XYZ file of C-alpha atoms in Angstrom:
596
model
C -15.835 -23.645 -236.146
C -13.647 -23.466 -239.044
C -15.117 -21.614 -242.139
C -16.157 -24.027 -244.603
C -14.672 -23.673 -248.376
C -17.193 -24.474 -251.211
C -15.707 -22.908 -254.079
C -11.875 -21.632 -254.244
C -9.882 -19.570 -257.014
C -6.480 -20.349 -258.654
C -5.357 -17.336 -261.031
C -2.343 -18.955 -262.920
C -1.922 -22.293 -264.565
C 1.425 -23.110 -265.090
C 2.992 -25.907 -263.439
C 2.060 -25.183 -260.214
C -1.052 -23.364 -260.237
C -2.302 -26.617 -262.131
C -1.133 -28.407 -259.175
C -2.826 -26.554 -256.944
C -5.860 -27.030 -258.560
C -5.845 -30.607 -258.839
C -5.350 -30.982 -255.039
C -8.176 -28.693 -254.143
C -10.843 -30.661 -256.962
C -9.197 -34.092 -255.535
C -10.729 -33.049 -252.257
C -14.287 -32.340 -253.864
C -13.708 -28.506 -253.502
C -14.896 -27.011 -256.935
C -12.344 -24.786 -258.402
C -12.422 -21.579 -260.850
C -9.339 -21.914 -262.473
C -8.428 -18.799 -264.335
C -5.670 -17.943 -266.587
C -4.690 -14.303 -268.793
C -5.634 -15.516 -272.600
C -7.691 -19.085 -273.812
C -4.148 -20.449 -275.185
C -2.807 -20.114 -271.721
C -6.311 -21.409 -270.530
C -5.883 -24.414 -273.133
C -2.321 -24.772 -271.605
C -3.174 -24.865 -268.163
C -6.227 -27.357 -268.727
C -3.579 -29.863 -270.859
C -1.001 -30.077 -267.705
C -4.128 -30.937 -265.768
C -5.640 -33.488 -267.952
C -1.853 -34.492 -267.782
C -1.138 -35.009 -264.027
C -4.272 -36.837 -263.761
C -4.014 -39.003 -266.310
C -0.864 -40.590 -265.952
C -1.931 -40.726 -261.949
C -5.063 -42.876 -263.403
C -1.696 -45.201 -266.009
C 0.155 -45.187 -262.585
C -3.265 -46.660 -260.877
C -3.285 -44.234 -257.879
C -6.379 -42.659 -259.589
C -9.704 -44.501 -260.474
C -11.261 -43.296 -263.411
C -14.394 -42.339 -262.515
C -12.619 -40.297 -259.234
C -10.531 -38.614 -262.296
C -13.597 -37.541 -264.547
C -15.236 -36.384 -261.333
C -12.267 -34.342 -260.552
C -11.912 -32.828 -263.711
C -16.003 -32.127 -263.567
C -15.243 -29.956 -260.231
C -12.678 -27.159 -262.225
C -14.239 -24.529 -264.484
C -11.944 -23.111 -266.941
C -12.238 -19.441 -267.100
C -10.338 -16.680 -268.798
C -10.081 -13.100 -266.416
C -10.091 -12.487 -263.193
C -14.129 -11.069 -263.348
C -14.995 -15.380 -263.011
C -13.430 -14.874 -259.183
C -16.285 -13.023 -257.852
C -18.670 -15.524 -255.788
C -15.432 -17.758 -254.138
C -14.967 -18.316 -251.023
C -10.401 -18.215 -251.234
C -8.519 -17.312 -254.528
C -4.910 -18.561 -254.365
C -2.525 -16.154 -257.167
C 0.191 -18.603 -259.012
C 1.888 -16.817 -261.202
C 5.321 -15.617 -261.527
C 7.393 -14.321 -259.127
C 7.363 -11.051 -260.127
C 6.251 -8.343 -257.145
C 4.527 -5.617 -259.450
C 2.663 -8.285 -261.455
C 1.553 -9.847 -257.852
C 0.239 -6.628 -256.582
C -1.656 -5.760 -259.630
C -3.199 -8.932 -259.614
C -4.152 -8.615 -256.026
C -5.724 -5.060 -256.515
C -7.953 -6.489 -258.621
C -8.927 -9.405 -257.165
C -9.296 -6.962 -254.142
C -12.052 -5.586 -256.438
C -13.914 -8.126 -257.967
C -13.995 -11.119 -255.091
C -17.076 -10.378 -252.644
C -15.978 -9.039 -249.071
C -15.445 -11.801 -246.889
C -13.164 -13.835 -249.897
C -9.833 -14.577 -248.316
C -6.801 -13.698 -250.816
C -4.271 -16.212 -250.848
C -0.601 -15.778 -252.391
C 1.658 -19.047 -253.308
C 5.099 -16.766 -253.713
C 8.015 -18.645 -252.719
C 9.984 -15.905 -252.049
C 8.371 -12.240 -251.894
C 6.840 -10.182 -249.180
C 3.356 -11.192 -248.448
C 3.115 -8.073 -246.700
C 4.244 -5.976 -249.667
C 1.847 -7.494 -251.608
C -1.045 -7.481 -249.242
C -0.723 -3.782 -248.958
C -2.248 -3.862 -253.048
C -5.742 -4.137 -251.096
C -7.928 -2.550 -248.774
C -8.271 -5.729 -247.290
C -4.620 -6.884 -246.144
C -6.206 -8.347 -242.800
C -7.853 -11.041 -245.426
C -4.307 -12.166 -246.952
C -2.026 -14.875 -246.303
C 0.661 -17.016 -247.930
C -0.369 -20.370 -248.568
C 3.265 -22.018 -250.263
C 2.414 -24.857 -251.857
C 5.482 -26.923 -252.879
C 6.103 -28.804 -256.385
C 4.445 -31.028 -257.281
C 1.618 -29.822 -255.359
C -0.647 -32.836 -255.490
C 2.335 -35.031 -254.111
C 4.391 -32.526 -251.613
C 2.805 -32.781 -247.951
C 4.030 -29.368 -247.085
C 2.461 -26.335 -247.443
C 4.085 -23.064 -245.172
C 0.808 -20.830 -244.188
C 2.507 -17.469 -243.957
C 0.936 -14.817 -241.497
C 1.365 -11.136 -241.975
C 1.696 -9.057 -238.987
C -2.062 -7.742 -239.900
C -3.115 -10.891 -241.080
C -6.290 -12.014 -238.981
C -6.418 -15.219 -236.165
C -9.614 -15.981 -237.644
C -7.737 -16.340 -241.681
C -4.999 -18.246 -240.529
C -6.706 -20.374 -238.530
C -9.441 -21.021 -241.559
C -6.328 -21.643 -243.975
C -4.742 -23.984 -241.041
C -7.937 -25.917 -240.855
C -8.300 -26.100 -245.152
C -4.937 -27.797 -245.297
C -6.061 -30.364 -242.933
C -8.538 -30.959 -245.221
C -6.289 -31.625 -248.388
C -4.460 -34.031 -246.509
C -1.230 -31.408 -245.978
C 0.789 -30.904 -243.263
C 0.904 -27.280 -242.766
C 3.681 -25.000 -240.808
C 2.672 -21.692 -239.817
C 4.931 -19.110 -240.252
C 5.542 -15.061 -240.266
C 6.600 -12.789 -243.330
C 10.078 -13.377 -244.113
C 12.471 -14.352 -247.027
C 12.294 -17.483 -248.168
C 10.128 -18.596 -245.076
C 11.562 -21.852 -244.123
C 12.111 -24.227 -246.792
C 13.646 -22.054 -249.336
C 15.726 -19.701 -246.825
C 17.201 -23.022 -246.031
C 17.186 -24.720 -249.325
C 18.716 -22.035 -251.536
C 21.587 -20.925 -249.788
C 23.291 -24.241 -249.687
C 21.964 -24.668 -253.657
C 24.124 -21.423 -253.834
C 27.373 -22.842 -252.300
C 26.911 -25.517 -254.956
C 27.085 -23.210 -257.768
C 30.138 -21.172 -255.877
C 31.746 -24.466 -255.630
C 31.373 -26.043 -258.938
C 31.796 -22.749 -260.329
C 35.252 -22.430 -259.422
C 35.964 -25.927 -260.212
C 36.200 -27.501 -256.635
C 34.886 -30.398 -258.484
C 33.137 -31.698 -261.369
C 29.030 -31.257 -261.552
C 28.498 -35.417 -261.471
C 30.490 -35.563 -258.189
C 29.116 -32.627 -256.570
C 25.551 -34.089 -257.401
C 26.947 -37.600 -256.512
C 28.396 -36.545 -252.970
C 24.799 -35.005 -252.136
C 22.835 -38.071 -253.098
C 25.371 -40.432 -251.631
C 26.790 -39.222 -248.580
C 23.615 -37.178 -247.419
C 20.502 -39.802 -248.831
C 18.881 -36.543 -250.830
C 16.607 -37.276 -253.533
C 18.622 -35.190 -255.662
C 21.978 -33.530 -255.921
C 22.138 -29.505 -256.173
C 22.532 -28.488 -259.423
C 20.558 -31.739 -261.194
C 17.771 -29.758 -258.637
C 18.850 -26.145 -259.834
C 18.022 -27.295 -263.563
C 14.644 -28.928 -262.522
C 13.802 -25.786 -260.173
C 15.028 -23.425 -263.127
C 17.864 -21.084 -263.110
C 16.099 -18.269 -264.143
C 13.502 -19.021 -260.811
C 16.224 -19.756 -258.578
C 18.506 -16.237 -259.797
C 14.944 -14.718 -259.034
C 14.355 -16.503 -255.248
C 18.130 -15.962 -254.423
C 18.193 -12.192 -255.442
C 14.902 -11.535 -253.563
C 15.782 -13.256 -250.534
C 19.407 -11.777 -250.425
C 17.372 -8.101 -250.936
C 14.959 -8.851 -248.211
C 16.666 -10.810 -245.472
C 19.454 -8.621 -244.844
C 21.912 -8.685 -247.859
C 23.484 -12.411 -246.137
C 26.340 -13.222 -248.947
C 24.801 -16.949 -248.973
C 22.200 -15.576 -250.581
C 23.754 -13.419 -253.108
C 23.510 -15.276 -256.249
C 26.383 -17.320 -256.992
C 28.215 -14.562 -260.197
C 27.602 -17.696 -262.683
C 24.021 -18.211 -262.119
C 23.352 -14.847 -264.088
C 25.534 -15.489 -266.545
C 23.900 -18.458 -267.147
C 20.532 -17.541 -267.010
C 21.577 -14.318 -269.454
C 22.765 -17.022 -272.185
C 19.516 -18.592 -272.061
C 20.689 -21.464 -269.934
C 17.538 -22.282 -267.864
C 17.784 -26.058 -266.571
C 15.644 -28.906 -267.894
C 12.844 -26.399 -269.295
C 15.608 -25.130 -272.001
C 16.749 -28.032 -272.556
C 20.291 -26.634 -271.240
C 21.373 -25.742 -267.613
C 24.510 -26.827 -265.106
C 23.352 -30.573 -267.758
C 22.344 -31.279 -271.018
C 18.792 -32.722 -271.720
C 17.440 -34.887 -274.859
C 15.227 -31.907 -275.530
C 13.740 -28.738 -273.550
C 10.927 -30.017 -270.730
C 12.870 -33.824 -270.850
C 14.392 -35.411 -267.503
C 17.035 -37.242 -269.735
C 20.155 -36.015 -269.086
C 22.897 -37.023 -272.713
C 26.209 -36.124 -272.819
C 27.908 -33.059 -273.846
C 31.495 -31.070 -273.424
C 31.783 -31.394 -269.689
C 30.727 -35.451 -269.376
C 33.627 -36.870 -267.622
C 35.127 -40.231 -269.289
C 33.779 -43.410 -268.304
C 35.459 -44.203 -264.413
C 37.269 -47.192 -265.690
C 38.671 -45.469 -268.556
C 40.741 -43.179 -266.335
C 41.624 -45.243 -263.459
C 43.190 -47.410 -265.926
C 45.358 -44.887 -267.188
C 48.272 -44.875 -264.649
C 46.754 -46.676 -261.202
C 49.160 -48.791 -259.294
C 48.177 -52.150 -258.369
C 46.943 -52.618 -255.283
C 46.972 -56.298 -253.841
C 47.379 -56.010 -249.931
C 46.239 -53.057 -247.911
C 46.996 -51.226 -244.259
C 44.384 -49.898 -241.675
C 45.488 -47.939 -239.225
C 43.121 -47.408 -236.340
C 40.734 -49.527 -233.607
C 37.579 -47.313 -233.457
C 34.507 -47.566 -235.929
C 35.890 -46.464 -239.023
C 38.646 -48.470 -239.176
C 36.930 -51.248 -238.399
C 34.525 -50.813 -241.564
C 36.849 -50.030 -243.607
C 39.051 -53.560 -243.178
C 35.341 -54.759 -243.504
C 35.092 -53.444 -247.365
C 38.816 -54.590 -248.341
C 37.977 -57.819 -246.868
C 34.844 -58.479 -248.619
C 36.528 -57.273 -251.763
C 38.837 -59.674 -251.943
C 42.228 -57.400 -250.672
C 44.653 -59.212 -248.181
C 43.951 -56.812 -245.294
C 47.231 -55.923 -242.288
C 45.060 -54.626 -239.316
C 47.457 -52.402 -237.125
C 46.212 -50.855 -233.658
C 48.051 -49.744 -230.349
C 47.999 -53.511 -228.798
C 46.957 -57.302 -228.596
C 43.635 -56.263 -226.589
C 42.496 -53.418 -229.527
C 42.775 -55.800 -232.154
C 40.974 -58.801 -230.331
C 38.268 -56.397 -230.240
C 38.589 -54.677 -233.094
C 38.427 -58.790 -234.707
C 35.476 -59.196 -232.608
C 34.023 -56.201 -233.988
C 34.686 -57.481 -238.090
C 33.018 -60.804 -237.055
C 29.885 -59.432 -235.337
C 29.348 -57.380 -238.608
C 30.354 -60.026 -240.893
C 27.923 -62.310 -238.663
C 24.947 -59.915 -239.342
C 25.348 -59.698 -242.459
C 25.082 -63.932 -243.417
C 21.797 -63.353 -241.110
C 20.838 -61.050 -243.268
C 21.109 -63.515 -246.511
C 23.463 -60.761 -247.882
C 26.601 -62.900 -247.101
C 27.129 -66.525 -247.694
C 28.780 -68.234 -244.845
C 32.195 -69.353 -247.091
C 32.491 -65.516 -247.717
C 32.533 -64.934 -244.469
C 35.112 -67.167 -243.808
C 37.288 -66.066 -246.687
C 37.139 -62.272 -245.730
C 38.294 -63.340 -241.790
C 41.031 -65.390 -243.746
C 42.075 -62.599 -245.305
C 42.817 -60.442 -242.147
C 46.130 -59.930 -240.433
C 45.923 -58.645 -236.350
C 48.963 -56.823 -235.544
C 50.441 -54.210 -233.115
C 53.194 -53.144 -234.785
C 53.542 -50.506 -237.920
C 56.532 -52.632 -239.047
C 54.124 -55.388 -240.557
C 52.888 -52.529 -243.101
C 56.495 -53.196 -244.965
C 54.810 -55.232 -247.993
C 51.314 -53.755 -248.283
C 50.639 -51.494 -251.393
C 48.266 -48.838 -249.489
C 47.809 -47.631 -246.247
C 44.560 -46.386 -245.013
C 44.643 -44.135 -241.565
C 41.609 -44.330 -239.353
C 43.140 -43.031 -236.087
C 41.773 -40.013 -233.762
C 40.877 -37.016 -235.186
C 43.837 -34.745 -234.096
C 46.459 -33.338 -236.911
C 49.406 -34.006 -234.474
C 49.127 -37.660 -233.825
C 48.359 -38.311 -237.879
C 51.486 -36.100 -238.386
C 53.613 -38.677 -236.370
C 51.770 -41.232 -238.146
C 52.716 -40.648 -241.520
C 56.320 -39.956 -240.649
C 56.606 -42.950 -238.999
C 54.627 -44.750 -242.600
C 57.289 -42.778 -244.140
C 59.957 -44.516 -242.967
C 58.703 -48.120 -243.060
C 56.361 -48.547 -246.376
C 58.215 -49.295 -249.598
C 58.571 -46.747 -252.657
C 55.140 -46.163 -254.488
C 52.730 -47.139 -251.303
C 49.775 -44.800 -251.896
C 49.411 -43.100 -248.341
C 45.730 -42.096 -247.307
C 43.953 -40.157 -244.348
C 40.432 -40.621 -243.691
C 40.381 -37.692 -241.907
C 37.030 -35.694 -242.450
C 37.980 -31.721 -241.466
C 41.491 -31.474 -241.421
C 44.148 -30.305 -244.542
C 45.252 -33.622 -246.163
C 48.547 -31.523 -247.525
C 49.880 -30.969 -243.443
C 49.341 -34.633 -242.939
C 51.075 -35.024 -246.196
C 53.623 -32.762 -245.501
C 55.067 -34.968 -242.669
C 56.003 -37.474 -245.088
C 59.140 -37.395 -247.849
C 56.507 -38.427 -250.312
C 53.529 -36.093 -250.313
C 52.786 -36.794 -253.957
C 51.949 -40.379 -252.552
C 49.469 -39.003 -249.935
C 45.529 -38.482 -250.550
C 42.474 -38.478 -248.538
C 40.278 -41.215 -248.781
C 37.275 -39.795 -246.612
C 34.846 -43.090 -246.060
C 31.315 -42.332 -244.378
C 29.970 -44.173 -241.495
C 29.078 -47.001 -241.226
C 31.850 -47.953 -244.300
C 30.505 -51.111 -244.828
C 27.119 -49.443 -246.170
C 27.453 -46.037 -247.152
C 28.441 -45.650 -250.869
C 30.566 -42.748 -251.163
C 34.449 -42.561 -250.818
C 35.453 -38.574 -251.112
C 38.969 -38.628 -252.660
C 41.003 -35.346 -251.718
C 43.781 -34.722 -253.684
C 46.140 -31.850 -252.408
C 48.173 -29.703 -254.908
C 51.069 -32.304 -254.143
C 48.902 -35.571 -254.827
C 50.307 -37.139 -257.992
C 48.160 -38.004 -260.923
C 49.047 -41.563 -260.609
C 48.101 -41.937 -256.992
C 44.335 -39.870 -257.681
C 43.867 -42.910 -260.342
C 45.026 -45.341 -258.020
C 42.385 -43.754 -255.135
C 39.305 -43.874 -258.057
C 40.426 -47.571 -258.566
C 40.321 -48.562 -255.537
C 37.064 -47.009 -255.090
C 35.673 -48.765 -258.056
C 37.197 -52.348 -256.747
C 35.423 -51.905 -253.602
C 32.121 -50.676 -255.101
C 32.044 -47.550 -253.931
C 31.541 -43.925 -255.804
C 34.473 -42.055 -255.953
C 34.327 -38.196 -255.910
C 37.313 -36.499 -256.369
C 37.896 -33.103 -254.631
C 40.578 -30.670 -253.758
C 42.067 -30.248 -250.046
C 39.642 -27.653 -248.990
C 37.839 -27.745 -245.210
C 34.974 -30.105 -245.792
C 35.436 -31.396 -248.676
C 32.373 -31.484 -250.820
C 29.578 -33.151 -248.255
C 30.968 -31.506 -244.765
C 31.479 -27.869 -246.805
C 27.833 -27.994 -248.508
C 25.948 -30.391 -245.174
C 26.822 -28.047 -242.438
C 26.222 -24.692 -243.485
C 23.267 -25.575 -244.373
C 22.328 -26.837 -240.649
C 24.320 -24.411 -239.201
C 21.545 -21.654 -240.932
C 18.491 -23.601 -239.416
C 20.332 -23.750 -235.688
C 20.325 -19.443 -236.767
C 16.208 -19.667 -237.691
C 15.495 -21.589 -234.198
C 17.686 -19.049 -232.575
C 15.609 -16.464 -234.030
C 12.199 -17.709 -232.508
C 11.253 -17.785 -236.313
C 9.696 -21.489 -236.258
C 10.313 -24.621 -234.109
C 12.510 -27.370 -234.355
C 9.734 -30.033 -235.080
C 8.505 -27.409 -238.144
C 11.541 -26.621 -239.315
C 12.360 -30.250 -239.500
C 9.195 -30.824 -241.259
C 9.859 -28.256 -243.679
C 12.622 -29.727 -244.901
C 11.627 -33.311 -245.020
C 8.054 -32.793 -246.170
C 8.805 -30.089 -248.159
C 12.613 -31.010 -250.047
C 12.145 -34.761 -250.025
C 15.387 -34.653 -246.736
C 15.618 -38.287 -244.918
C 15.964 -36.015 -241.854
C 14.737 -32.737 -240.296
C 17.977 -30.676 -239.412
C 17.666 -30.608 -236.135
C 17.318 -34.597 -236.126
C 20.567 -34.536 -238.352
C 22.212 -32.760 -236.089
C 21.382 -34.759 -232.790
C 22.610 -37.967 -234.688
C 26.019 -36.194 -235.393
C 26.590 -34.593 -232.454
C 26.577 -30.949 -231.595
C 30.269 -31.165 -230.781
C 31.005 -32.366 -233.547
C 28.867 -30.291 -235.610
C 30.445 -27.082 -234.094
C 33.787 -28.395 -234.831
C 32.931 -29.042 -238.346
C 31.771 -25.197 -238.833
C 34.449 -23.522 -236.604
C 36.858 -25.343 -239.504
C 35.064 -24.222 -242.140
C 34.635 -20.686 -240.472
C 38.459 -20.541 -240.260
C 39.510 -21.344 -243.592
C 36.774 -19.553 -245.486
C 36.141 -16.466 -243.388
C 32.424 -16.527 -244.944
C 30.623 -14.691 -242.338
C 27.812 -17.082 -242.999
C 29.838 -19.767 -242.196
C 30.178 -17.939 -238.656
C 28.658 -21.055 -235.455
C 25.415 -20.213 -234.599
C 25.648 -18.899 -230.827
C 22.726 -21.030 -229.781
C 25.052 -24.288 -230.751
C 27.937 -22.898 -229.166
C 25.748 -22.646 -225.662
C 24.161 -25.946 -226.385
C 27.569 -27.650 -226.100
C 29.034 -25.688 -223.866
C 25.963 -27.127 -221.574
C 27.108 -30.205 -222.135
C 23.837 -30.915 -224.419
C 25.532 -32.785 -227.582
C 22.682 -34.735 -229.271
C 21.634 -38.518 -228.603
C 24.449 -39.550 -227.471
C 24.375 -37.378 -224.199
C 20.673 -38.207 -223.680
C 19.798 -33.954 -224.613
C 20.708 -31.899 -227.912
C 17.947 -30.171 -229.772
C 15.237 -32.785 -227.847
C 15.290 -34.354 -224.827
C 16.045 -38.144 -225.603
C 16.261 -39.777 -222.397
C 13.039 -41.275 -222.444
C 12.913 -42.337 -226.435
């Protein structure tokens, strides 16, 4: 039988440790919430009264269930008021010394059998267990922000830490309605290990200007489905709490440069730059503590505004390519009203490829999304052809073909020759250097990339790569055509993975690393990051949809061009495909999906 709570701790009432306390008192455990000083007390009890009131405006709270919430917590000041519960969980900053003094004492006053619970994010349960003479008795219980929302909480084991505790804790969560992963002492358990090295990379990235802070934050949302992009989420998080997380982890998990904090984090953080709490991080906010994000120095011009300024008219387009991005992309120039020259290898491609614009089409007047004369108009619109020659009037070319840098070489050198003067030349190619492709050409300040996701009829984000010979004129004329087709451009320089690739897979690459490591399972590690960081998908999902080939080819790229050790292919993917286990589509990756 699992030990039954009646009365539980909190020691900290900040933003979290509130939290906390809400979610125990919401499941009619009474609480002793205790804070350093009666203004912090008075503090603590207003971001309370807070939470649960606009729950009760929001009507996901009755009333009465929020007066009898608020009638289970009893506001104390000192840690002396611990001394007859049952669990005490310690929320306050992440600061090791402060932890372990904090600890000793409760170690002190709370009666024998009390279980001594830590919510750090990022520091050695272990180290601060040792604080006690009763380290068998403490555990981690990470609760994630905001606590009464967040399903995830990571119960974090010691190596001394007791069956019988964990498997109380394990049993507690239950209770509060939380999914709970159990885990051993390490950095940044799961979530955060994960998390904040690929927050990291986003700094790195934006701080050497790889691209703009909107586009970076765009790309994320847009091409990945994340609540939020990276450094909109660094300012939330804070930059002083993330330095702090990122230092610690890079300290304790063996110095891994993803960890070390990205040079301009400090120096933000050392100018007072804290995210939304200072009213100043990576954005501007209306006022310190506000979500509204005004403009400042670094807001880019209105998208119109500089597309204008020097794009080409674009009236009839070229798609190169039969397979599934080629076809959704003559899809969205269709639909947008572009006169669209469809060019594959042969007669019998583009009768399928034709079939394959229909279907889609088709599904989408089924859907009500489409009237039927549309339809009609964007089939009107198409040209079927075999031959490159009938790309000698459009105004842009867009290449869908196989992945390989030798056959878009020939490609574009054959484009070269046929397309009039001023044709903006694009690649679609997702891992390989737009300038070699461009390079094949007598025009490389024509080419860019226009990097479309799949499918290209729905996703929302175009990445537009612009090598160091793309022309300013043909970048605008990219954006525009971005905008005309209702998709968000972000612009980015010819770098291995672009913005979404470079940041996605790094990212996965480090859980494939964790599994390898026997440090958690697939199914928590997935939870983790969807119940935990608000992810559409678990990593190891994510990468069964893509493919493990194509996954490892992705980071071998970005291995070669970066030389980031990090960035090095986990060994367990490398055996995975070399067995011929790929993901979905070969019935086995990370799970067995034959039978699903």
């Amino acid at each position: 039988m699992a030990r039954e709570f009646t009365r539980v701790g909190v020691v900290g009432l900040g933003t979290m440790g509130a939290g906390i306390v809400e979610v125990f008192a919401r499941n009619g455990v009474d609480v002793t919430a205790v804070e350093i000083s009666d203004a912090a007390l008075e503090r603590g009890r207003v971001t309370l009264t807070g939470s649960t009131d606009r729950a009760v405006a929001k009507g996901k709270l009755a009333e009465a269930d929020r007066d009898a919430l608020m009638s289970r917590v009893d506001f104390r000041v000192g840690l002396g008021a611990l001394h007859d519960v049952d669990l005490v969980i310690e929320a306050v900053p992440e600061h090791l010394d402060l932890k372990q003094r904090i600890f000793a004492e409760l170690d002190r006053v709370c009666k024998p059998d009390a279980i001594l619970a830590t919510n750090t994010s990022s520091l050695s349960v272990t180290e601060i267990s040792v604080a006690t003479t009763r380290p068998n008795q403490v555990i981690g219980i990470h609760f994630f922000n905001p606590a009464p929302v967040m399903k995830l909480v990571e119960v974090v084991r010691t190596v001394v830490t007791s069956a019988e505790v964990v498997a109380d804790v394990e049993a507690l969560c239950e209770r509060l309605g939380k999914v709970d992963v159990t885990i051993s002492d390490r950095a940044g358990f799961i979530a955060n290990a994960l998390l904040f090295g690929y927050l990291n990379h986003a700094v790195g990235m934006f701080e050497a200007r790889y691209a703009t802070r909107e586009d970076i934050d765009a790309a994320m949302k847009l091409g990945c489905g994340l609540p939020m992009g990276p450094l909109a989420l660094m300012d939330l998080i804070g930059l002083d709490t993330a330095y702090e997380i990122l230092d610690t982890m890079y300290r304790r998990g063996g110095r891994d440069r993803r960890h070390a904090p990205a040079p301009l984090l400090k120096q933000m953080v050392t100018a007072g730059l804290l995210g939304r709490k200072s009213g100043r991080g990576f954005y501007t906010y209306e006022r310190p503590g506000s979500p509204k994000v005004v403009a400042d120095e670094h807001t880019p011009v209105a998208a119109e505004a500089a597309v204008a300024d020097g794009a080409r008219a674009v009236a009839k387009v070229g798609v190169v390519g039969s397979g599934t991005m080629a076809t959704g992309i003559i899809e969205v120039f269709a639909k947008a009203g572009y006169e669209v020259v469809s060019v594959t290898r042969g007669a019998e491609k583009s009768a399928k490829v034709c079939e394959a614009v229909k279907t889609s089409l088709n599904k989408g007047v089924v859907r009500g999304k489409l009237a039927e004369t549309d339809r009609d108009a964007a089939m009107g619109r198409i040209t079927w052809s075999a031959t490159l020659e009938h790309l000698a009037d459009v105004d842009l070319v867009v290449e869908a073909v196989v992945e390989e840098l030798s056959v878009k070489k020939a490609l574009f050198a054959s484009l070269d020759e046929i397309c009039k003067p001023g044709v903006v030349l694009a690649t679609t190619t997702s891992s390989l250097p737009v300038i070699d492709v461009a390079m094949a050409t007598q025009r490389p300040a024509d080419v860019v990339g226009l990097h479309f996701f799949n499918p290209a009829p729905i996703m929302p984000l175009v990445e537009v790569v612009r090598t160091i010979r793309t022309s300013a004129e043909t970048s605008a004329t990219a954006r525009a055509i971005c905008a005309a087709v209702g998709k968000t451009g972000v612009v980015c320089g010819d770098r291995s993975g672009f913005i979404v690739n470079a940041l996605l897979f790094p990212y996965l690459n480090d859980a494939v690393k964790m599994l390898e490591a026997s440090y958690s399972t697939a199914d928590d590690i997935d939870y983790a990051m969807k119940l935990g960081c608000g992810y559409p998908m678990g990593p190891f999902e994510l990468l069964d949809v893509v493919g493990l080939d194509v996954s490892l080819a992705i980071q071998r790229e970005l291995y070669l061009e970066l030389r980031e050790p990090g960035f090095a292919p986990a060994p367990l993917l490398e055996h995975l495909v070399t067995a011929g286990y790929l993901g979905r589509k070969s019935g086995r990756g990370f799970r067995d999906h034959t039978n699903r």
